[in-house]
XYZ file of C-alpha atoms in Angstrom:
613
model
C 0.000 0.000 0.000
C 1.185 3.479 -0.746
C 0.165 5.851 2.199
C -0.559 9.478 0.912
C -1.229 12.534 3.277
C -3.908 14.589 2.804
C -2.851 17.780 0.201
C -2.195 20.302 2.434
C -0.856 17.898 5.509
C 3.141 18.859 4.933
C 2.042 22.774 5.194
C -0.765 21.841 8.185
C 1.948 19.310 9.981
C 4.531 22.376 9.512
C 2.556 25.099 11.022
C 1.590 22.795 13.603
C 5.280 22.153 14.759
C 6.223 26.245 14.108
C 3.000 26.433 16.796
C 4.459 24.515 19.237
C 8.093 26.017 19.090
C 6.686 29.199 18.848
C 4.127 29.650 21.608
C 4.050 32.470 21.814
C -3.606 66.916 6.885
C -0.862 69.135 7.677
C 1.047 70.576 5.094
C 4.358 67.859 5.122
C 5.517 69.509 2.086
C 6.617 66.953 -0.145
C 3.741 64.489 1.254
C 0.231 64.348 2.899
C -0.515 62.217 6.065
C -4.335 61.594 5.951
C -4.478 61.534 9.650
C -2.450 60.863 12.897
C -2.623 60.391 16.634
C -2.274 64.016 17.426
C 0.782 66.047 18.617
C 3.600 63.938 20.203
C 3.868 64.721 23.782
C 6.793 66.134 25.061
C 9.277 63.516 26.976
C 12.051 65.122 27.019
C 14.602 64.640 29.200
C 15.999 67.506 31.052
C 17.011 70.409 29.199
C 15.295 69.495 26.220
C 11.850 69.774 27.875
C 11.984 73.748 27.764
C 12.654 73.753 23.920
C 9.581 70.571 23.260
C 7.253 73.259 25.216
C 8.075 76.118 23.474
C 7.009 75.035 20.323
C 5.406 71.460 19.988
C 5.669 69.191 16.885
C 2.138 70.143 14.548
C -0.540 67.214 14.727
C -0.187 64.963 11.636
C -3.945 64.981 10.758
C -6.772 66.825 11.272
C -9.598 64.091 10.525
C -10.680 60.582 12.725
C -10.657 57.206 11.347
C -14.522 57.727 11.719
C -14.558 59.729 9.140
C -12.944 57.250 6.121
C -15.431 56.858 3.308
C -15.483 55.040 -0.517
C -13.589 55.516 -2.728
C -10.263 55.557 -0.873
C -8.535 59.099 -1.465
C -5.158 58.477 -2.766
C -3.591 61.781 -2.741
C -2.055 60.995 0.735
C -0.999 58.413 3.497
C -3.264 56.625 5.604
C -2.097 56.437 9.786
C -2.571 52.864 11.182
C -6.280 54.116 12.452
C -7.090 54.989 8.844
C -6.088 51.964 7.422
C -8.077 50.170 9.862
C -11.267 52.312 9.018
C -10.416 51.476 5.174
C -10.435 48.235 5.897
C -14.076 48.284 7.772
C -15.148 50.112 5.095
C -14.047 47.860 2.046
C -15.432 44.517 4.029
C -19.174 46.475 4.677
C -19.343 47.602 1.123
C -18.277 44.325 -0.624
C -19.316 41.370 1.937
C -19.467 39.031 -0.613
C -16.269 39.744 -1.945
C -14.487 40.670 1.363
C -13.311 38.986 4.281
C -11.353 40.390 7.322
C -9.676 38.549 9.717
C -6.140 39.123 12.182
C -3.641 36.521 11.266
C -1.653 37.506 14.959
C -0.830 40.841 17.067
C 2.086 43.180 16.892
C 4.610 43.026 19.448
C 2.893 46.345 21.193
C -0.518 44.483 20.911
C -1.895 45.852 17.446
C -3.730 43.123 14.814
C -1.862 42.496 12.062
C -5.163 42.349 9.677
C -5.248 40.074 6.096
C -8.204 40.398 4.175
C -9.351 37.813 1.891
C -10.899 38.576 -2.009
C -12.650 35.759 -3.526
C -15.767 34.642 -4.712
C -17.341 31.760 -2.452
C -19.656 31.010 -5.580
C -17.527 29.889 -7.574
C -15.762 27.762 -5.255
C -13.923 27.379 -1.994
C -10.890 29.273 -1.122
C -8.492 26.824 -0.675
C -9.537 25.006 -4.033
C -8.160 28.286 -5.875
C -4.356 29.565 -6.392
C -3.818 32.484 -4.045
C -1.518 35.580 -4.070
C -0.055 36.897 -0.299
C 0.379 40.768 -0.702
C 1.919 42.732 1.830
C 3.360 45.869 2.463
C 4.992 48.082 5.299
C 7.748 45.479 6.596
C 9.632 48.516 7.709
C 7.950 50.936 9.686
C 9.215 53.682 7.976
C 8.615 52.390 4.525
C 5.011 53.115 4.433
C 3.693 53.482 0.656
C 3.423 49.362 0.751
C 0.069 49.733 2.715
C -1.344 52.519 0.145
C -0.491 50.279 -2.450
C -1.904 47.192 -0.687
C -5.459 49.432 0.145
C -5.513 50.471 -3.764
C -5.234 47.017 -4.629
C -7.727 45.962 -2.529
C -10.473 48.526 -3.646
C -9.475 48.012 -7.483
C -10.544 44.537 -7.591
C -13.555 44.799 -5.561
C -15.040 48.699 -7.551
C -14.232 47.375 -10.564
C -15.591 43.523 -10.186
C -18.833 43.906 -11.628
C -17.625 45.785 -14.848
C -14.293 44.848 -15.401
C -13.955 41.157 -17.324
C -10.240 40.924 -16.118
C -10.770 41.676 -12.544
C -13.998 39.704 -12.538
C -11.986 36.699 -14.212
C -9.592 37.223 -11.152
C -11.637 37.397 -8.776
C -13.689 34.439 -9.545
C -10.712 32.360 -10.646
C -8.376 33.357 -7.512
C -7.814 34.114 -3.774
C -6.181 37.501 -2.893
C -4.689 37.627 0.803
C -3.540 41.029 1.131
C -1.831 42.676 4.452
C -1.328 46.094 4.180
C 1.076 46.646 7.283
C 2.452 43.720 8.819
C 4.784 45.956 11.314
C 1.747 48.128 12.742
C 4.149 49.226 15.413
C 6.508 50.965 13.231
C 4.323 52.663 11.239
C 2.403 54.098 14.011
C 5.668 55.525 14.876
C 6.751 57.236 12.214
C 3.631 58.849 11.675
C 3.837 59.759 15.765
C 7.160 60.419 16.731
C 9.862 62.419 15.129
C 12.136 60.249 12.863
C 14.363 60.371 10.051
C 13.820 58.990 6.439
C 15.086 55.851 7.684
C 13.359 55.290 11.263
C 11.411 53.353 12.767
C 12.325 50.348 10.159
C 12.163 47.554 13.118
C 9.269 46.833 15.194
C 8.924 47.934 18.429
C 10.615 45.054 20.428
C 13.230 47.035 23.353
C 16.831 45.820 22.074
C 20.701 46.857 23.818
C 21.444 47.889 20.153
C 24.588 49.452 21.515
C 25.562 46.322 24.006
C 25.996 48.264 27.147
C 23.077 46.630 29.004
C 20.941 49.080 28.377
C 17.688 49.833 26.265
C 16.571 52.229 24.051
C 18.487 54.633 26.352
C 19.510 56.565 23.256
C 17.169 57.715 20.961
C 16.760 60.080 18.519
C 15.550 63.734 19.883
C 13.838 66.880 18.165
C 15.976 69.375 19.490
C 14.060 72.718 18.085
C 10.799 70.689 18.176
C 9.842 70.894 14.673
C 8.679 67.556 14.012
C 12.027 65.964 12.766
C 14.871 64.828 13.803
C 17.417 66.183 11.032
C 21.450 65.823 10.536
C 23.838 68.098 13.127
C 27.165 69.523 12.213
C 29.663 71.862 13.210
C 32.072 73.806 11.358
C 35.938 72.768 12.161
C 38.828 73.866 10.354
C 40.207 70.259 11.094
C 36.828 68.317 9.946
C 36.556 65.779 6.865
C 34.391 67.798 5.032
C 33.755 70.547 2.947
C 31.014 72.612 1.232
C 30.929 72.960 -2.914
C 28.908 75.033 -5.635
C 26.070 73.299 -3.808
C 26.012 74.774 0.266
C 23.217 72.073 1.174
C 25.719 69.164 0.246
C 28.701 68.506 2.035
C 31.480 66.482 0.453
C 34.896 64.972 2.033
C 37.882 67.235 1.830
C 40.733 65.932 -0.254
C 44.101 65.431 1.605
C 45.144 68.797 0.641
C 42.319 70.882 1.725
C 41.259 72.120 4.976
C 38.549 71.225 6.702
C 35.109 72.912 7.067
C 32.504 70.611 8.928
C 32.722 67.399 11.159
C 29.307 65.649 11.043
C 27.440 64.777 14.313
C 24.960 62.553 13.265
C 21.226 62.798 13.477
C 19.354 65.102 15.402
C 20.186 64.316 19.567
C 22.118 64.248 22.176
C 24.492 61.409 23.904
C 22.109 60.462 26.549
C 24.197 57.592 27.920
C 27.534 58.994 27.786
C 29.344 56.633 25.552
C 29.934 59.472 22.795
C 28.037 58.348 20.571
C 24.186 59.714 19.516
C 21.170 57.948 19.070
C 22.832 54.655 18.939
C 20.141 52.632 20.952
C 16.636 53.775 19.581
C 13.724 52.176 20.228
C 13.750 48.810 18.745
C 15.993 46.564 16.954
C 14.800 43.476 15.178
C 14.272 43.661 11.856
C 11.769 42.254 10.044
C 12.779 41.244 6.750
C 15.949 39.902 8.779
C 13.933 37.050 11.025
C 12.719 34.305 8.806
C 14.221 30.900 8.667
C 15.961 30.323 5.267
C 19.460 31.058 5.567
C 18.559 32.958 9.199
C 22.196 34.106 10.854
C 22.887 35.180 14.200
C 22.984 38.953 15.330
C 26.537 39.329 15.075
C 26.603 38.160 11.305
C 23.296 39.319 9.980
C 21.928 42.878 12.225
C 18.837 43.179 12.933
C 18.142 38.993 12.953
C 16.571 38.905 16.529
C 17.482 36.065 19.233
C 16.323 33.131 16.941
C 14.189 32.317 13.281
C 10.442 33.894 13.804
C 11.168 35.320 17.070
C 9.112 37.965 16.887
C 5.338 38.017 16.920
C 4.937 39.262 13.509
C 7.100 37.265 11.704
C 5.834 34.140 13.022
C 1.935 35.227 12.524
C 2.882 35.949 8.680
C 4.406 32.253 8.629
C 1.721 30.512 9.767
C -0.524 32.679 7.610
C 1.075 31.076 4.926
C 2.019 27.625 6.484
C -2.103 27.234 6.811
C -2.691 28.120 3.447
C -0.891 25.852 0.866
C -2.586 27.097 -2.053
C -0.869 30.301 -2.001
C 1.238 29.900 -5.027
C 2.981 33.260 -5.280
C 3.911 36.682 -2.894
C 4.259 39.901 -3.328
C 6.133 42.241 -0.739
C 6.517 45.708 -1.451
C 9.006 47.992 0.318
C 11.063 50.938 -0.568
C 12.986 52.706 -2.341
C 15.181 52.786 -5.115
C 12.504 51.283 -8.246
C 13.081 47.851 -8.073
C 11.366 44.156 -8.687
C 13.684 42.025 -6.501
C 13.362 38.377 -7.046
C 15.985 35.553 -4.470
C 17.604 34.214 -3.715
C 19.277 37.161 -1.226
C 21.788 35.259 0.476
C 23.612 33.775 -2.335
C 23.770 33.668 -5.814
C 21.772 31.810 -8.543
C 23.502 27.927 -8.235
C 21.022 25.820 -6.821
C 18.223 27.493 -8.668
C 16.485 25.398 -11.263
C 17.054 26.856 -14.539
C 12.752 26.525 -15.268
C 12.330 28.694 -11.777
C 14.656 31.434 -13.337
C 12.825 31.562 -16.720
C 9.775 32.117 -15.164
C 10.986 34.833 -12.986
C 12.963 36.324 -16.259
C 9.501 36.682 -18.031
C 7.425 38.237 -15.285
C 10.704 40.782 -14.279
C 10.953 41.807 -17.903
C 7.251 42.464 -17.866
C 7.423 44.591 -14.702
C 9.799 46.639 -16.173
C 7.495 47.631 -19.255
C 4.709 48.175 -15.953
C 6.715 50.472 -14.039
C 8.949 52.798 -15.791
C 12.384 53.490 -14.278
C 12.371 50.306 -12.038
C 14.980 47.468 -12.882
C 14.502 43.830 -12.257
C 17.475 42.161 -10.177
C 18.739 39.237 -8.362
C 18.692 40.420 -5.243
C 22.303 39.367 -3.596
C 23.952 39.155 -7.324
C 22.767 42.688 -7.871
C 21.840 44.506 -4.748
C 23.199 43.069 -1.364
C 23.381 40.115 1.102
C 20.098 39.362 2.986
C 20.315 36.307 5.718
C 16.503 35.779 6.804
C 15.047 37.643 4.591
C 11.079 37.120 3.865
C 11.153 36.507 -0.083
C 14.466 33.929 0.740
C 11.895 31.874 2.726
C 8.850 31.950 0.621
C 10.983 30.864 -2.485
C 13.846 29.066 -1.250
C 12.041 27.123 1.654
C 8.748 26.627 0.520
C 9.015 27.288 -3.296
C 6.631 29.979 -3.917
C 7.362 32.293 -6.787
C 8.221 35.874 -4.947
C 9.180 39.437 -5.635
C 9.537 42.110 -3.673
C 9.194 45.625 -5.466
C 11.231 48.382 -4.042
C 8.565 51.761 -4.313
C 9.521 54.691 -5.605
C 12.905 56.517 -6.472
C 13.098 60.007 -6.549
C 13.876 61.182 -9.986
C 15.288 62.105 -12.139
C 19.017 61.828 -13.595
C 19.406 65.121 -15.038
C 22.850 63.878 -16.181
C 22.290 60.576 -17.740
C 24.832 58.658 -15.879
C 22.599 56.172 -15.044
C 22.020 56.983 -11.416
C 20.535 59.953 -9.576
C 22.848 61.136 -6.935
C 22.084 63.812 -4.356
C 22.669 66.998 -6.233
C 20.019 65.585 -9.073
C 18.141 64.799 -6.135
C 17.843 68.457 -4.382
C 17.435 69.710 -7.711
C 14.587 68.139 -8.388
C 13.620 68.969 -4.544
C 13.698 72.389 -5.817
C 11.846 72.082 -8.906
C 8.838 69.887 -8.112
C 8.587 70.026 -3.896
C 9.585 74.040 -3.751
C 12.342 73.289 -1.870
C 10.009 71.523 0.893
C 11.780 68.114 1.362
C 14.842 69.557 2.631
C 15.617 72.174 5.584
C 18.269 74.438 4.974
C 21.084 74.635 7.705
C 20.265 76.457 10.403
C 22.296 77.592 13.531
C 21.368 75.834 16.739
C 22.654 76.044 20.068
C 22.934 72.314 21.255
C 22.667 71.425 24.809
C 25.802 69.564 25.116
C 27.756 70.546 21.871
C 27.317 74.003 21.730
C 26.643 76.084 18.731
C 26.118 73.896 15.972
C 23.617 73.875 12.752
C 20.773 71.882 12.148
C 19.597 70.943 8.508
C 18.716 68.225 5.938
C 15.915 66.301 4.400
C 13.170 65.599 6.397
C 11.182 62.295 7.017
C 8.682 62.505 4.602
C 11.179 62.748 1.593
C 13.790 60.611 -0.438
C 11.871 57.411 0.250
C 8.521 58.549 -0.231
C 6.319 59.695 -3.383
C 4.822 63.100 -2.910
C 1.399 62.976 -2.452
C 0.360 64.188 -6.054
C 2.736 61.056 -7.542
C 1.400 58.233 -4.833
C -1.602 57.059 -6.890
C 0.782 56.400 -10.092
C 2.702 54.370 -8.083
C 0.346 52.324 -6.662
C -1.727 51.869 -9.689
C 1.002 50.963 -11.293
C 2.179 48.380 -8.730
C -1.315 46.948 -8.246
C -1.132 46.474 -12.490
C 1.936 44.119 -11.709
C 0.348 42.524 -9.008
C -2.435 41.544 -10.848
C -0.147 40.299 -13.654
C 1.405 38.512 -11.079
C -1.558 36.628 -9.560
C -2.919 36.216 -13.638
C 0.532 34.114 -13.621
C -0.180 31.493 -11.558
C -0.823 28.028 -12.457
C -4.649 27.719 -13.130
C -5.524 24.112 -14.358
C -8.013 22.710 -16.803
C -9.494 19.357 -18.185
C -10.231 19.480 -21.623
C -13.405 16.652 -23.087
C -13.262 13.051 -22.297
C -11.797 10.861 -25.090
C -13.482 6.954 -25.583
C -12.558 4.585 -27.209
C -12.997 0.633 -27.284
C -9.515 -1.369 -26.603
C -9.326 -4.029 -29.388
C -9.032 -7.508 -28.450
C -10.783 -7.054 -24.517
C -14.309 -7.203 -24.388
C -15.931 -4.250 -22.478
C -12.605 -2.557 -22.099
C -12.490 0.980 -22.641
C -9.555 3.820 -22.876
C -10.195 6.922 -21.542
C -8.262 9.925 -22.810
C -8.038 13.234 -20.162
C -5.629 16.018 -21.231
C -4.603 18.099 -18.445
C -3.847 21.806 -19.193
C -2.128 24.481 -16.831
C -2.597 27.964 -18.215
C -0.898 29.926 -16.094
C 2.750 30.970 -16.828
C 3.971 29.157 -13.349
C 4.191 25.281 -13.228
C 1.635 23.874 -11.107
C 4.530 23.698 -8.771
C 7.942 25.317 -8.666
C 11.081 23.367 -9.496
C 12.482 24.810 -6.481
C 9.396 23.548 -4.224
C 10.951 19.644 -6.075
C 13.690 20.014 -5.235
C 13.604 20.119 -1.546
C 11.107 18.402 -1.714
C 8.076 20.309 -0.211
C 5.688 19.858 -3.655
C 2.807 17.764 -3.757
C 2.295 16.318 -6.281
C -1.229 16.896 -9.112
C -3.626 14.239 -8.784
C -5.806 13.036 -11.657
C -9.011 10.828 -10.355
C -11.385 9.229 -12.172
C -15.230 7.909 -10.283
C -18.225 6.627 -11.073
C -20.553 4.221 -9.296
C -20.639 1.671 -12.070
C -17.596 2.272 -13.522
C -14.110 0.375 -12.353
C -10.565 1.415 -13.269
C -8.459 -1.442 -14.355
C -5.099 0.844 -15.248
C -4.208 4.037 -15.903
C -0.713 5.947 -17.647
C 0.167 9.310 -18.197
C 1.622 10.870 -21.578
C 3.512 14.117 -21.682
C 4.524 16.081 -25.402
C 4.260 14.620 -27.722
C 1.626 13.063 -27.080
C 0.449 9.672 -29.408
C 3.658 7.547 -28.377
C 3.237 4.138 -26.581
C 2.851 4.332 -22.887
C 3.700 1.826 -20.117
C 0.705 1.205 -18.096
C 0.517 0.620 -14.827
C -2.044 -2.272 -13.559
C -1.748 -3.084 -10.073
C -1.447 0.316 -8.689
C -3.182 0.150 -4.861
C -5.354 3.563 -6.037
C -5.695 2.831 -9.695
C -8.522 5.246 -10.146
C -6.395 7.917 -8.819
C -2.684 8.852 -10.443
C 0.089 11.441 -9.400
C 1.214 13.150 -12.336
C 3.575 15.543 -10.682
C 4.079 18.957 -11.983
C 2.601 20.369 -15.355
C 4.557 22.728 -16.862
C 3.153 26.741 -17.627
C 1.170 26.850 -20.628
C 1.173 23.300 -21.435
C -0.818 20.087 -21.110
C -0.199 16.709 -20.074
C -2.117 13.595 -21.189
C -3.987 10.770 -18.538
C -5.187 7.543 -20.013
C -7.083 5.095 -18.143
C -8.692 1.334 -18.901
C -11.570 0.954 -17.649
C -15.030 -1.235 -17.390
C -18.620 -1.464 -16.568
C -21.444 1.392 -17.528
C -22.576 5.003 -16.310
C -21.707 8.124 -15.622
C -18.559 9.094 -14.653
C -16.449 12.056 -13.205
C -12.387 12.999 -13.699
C -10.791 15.429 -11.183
C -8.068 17.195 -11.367
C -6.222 18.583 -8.111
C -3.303 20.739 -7.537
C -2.267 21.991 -4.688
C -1.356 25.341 -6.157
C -3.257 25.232 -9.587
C -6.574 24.816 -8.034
C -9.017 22.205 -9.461
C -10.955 20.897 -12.636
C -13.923 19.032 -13.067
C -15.057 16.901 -16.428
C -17.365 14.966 -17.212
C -18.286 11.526 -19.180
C -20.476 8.615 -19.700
C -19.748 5.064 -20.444
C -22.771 3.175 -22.666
């Protein structure tokens, strides 16, 4: 006897074992926050409290969540309460279409919310292919949830009307999580940050090793609302000012001096001499999933172990529980880019079918989205040990990219890349000037008279508010390519014919079609061995199956056929390619009606139909 587990019992048995290891609108210039918690409260810490009082950060919003309403505005960002509302909002409009549910809890006890598109009338879920979207990894990379809410109301406005989204929609399952690191974005809407901060959740780390957390973080010192660069002009620093006063370049070795930089806005609160080494937080994200996971001191950011972090190990179970998800989307920023793994090491290992397939779609994308550039993420960007595309693709085979939103254009030069200069130029041109603060003097606490100056948080790594819905159209376009990609099979007519020479014998003829551009399963998911295989059945009450074969381009050849099989109505074909067709034959005897099923574990199902006289 050949034992067989259920289809989804190696993802079910997996998430079961991870469960028991794992108990567990002001004016912003250059952008538009739809709404915030209000102003940030002053906590200073001595002398700083004076200066917070004196002139208090702005409130981010001036709406409620209350007050969200259809069709989302895209001309600005939604705060973690107005993404919630949006959410409410979509699932009451469109209950047939939409489902919301929390897949797990932040580490500062916010749901991490997924909902589910599909159409229950044509069929169950978990019988379809399914896409996971998600954005906002990084708390400070927050256009991946405005892309994630425009997806989600595309597909469900535009269902009734729209053949290709209805075709989608009936065909597949869309899981979408528009900010899977609530935490982080909560505080960079609240809390004065730089362009690059809050990017972990909100776990307290000793980032700095001295025992201590969060200790030193980064400070508003004039209480404007961001925490920009510091330096101070020395005759003996390592840099120097050029045609362009807002950049600062390093001297050569026969200049003097002009500036030492001091960092980011702050103070050295412990004493160590260094500033805002130890803000709050410290694992990252998109640094804590099990493929190729390292240790802190090899990989920063990693966190004690794999999935440590509440988050992380929600989103894996997510997708542990839900085996017909055949491909993911992730979308981060910046820089214009459709990142496909591995991350951690190069392309050898890879089956050569995986890379074509990811070749064809990252060509595509770059047709979608002007300006971006498809790339192997540690051939042609950097090293990434536990990254979150690494373990969808390389440990449980699903086709991934992660898209990296936005770049600030343009290259006024032509070099090929856009570097600062081009960068406040275009600052100047298209934001007035708003995305960056001119130096200013300031009269530090500690350091004395220094200057203050430099791009604020709502710039470099996120789209003005008049180019957000561009990009998110535009990324929801590829997504939706994406998700038309999957594997999506089909059973063409019933073939019969009478076997010469055996009495009451008949062969019946199935082909077996995948039309999606993705095999039914990944070569990847082969070879280590996590696939399961396609099943072709065929049932009837008075019909038995004496033998069955399968046939594979080109078809009409001799075939071996197996007799004695333990489950002869029911045969494992393995994979079928993208956009081709396999062929099942089976003997078989006796009268009536009779019913072939086809079931893939990531190519969702297909019924035919037949009669034997």
């Amino acid at each position: 006897m050949i034992a067989r587990l259920p289809i989804a019992a190696p993802f079910a048995a997996a998430a079961a074992l991870l469960g028991a290891l794992f108990v567990s609108t002001v004016d912003l210039g250059p952008v538009r926050a739809q709404d915030g918690p209000g102003p940030v409260p002053a906590a200073g810490r001595g002398p700083l409290d004076e200066r917070r009082a004196a002139k208090p950060p702005e409130p981010l919003g001036t709406t409620g969540a209350d007050d969200v309403r259809l069709p989302l505005d895209f001309h600005g960002y939604y705060s973690f309460e107005r993404m919630e509302a949006a959410l409410r909002a979509l699932e009451k409009t469109y209950p047939k279409l939409a489902s919301l549910r929390v897949m797990g809890h932040s580490y500062e006890g916010r749901p991490l919310w997924v909902m589910e598109i599909s159409n229950p009338e044509t069929g169950p879920a978990d019988g379809k292919a399914a896409i996971y979207i998600d954005g906002n990894t990084h708390g400070n990379e927050v256009q991946g949830t405005e892309v994630c809410l425009f997806t989600l109301q595309y597909l469900l406005s535009r269902y009734p009307e729209d053949p290709f989204v209805k075709r989608l929609v009936d065909e597949r399952v869309f899981y979408v999580a528009p900010s899977v690191n609530p935490d982080g974005r909560v505080s960079f809407f609240r809390d004065p940050n730089t362009a690059h901060s809050s990017r972990s959740n909100r776990r307290p780390y000793d980032n700095d090793g001295d025992g201590l957390v969060e200790e030193d973080g980064y400070e508003d010192l004039d209480g404007d609302g961001e925490v920009l660069s510091m330096r101070r002009r020395n005759p003996l620093g390592a840099y120097r000012t050029g045609d362009e006063p807002r950049i600062m370049r390093r001297r050569e070795r026969d200049e003097a001096g002009e500036w030492e930089r001091l960092g980011s806005e702050g103070i050295d609160n412990d004493g160590d001499g260094r500033v805002n080494e130890d803000p709050p937080g410290g694992v990252d994200l998109n640094r804590n999933f099990p493929s190729n996971w390292k240790p802190r001191h090899i990989q920063g950011g990693a966190g004690e172990y794999p999935l440590s972090e509440p988050e992380t190990r929600a989103t894996a179970l997510f997708i542990l529980g839900r085996p017909n998800i055949a491909a993911v989307q992730s979308y981060h920023n910046v820089g214009g880019m459709i990142l496909r793994p591995p991350a951690s090491q190069g392309d050898q290992g890879v089956p050569r079918e995986d890379i074509g397939v990811y070749d064809a779609m990252g060509r595509r994308g770059e047709r979608m989205l002007p300006g971006y550039r498809y790339m192997q993420t540690f051939e042609d960007l950097y090293r990434v040990h536990g990254g979150f595309l690494e373990w969808t693709y390389m440990g449980l085979g699903i086709f991934t990219f992660t898209n990296e939103l936005w770049q600030m254009p343009r290259d006024y030069d032509g070099d090929g890349r856009v570097d600062e200069k081009e960068q406040l130029r275009w600052n100047d041109e298209m934001l007035q000037g708003r995305g960056f603060v001119p130096w200013k003097p300031f009269d530090h606490p500690t350091l004395g008279p220094i200057e203050l100056g430099g791009w604020r948080k709502w710039s470099r790594r996120i789209p003005p508010a008049w180019q957000l819905e561009d990009v998110c159209y535009r990324n929801c376009m590829f997504s939706l390519y994406h998700a038309d990609a999957m594997p999506k099979v089909a059973l063409g007519e019933p073939t019969i014919r009478d076997v010469p020479d055996a009495p009451g014998v008949r062969r019946v003829t199935i082909r077996c079609r995948n039309d999606g551009t993705m095999p039914t399963t990944s070569g990847m998911a082969r070879r280590i061995q996590v696939a399961t295989g396609d099943l072709v059945r065929l049932t009837g009450l008075g019909v038995r199956v004496l033998a069955r074969a399968v046939a594979r381009p080109p078809f009409g050849l001799s075939n071996e056929m197996v007799v004695d099989a333990p489950r002869p109505w029911e045969v494992d074909v393995g994979h079928i390619p993208g956009r081709s067709e396999i062929e099942v034959v089976f003997l078989v005897a006796g009268r009536g009606p009779f019913r072939i099923e086809l079931v893939s574990e990531k190519g969702g199902r297909a019924v035919a139909q037949g009669r034997l006289e």
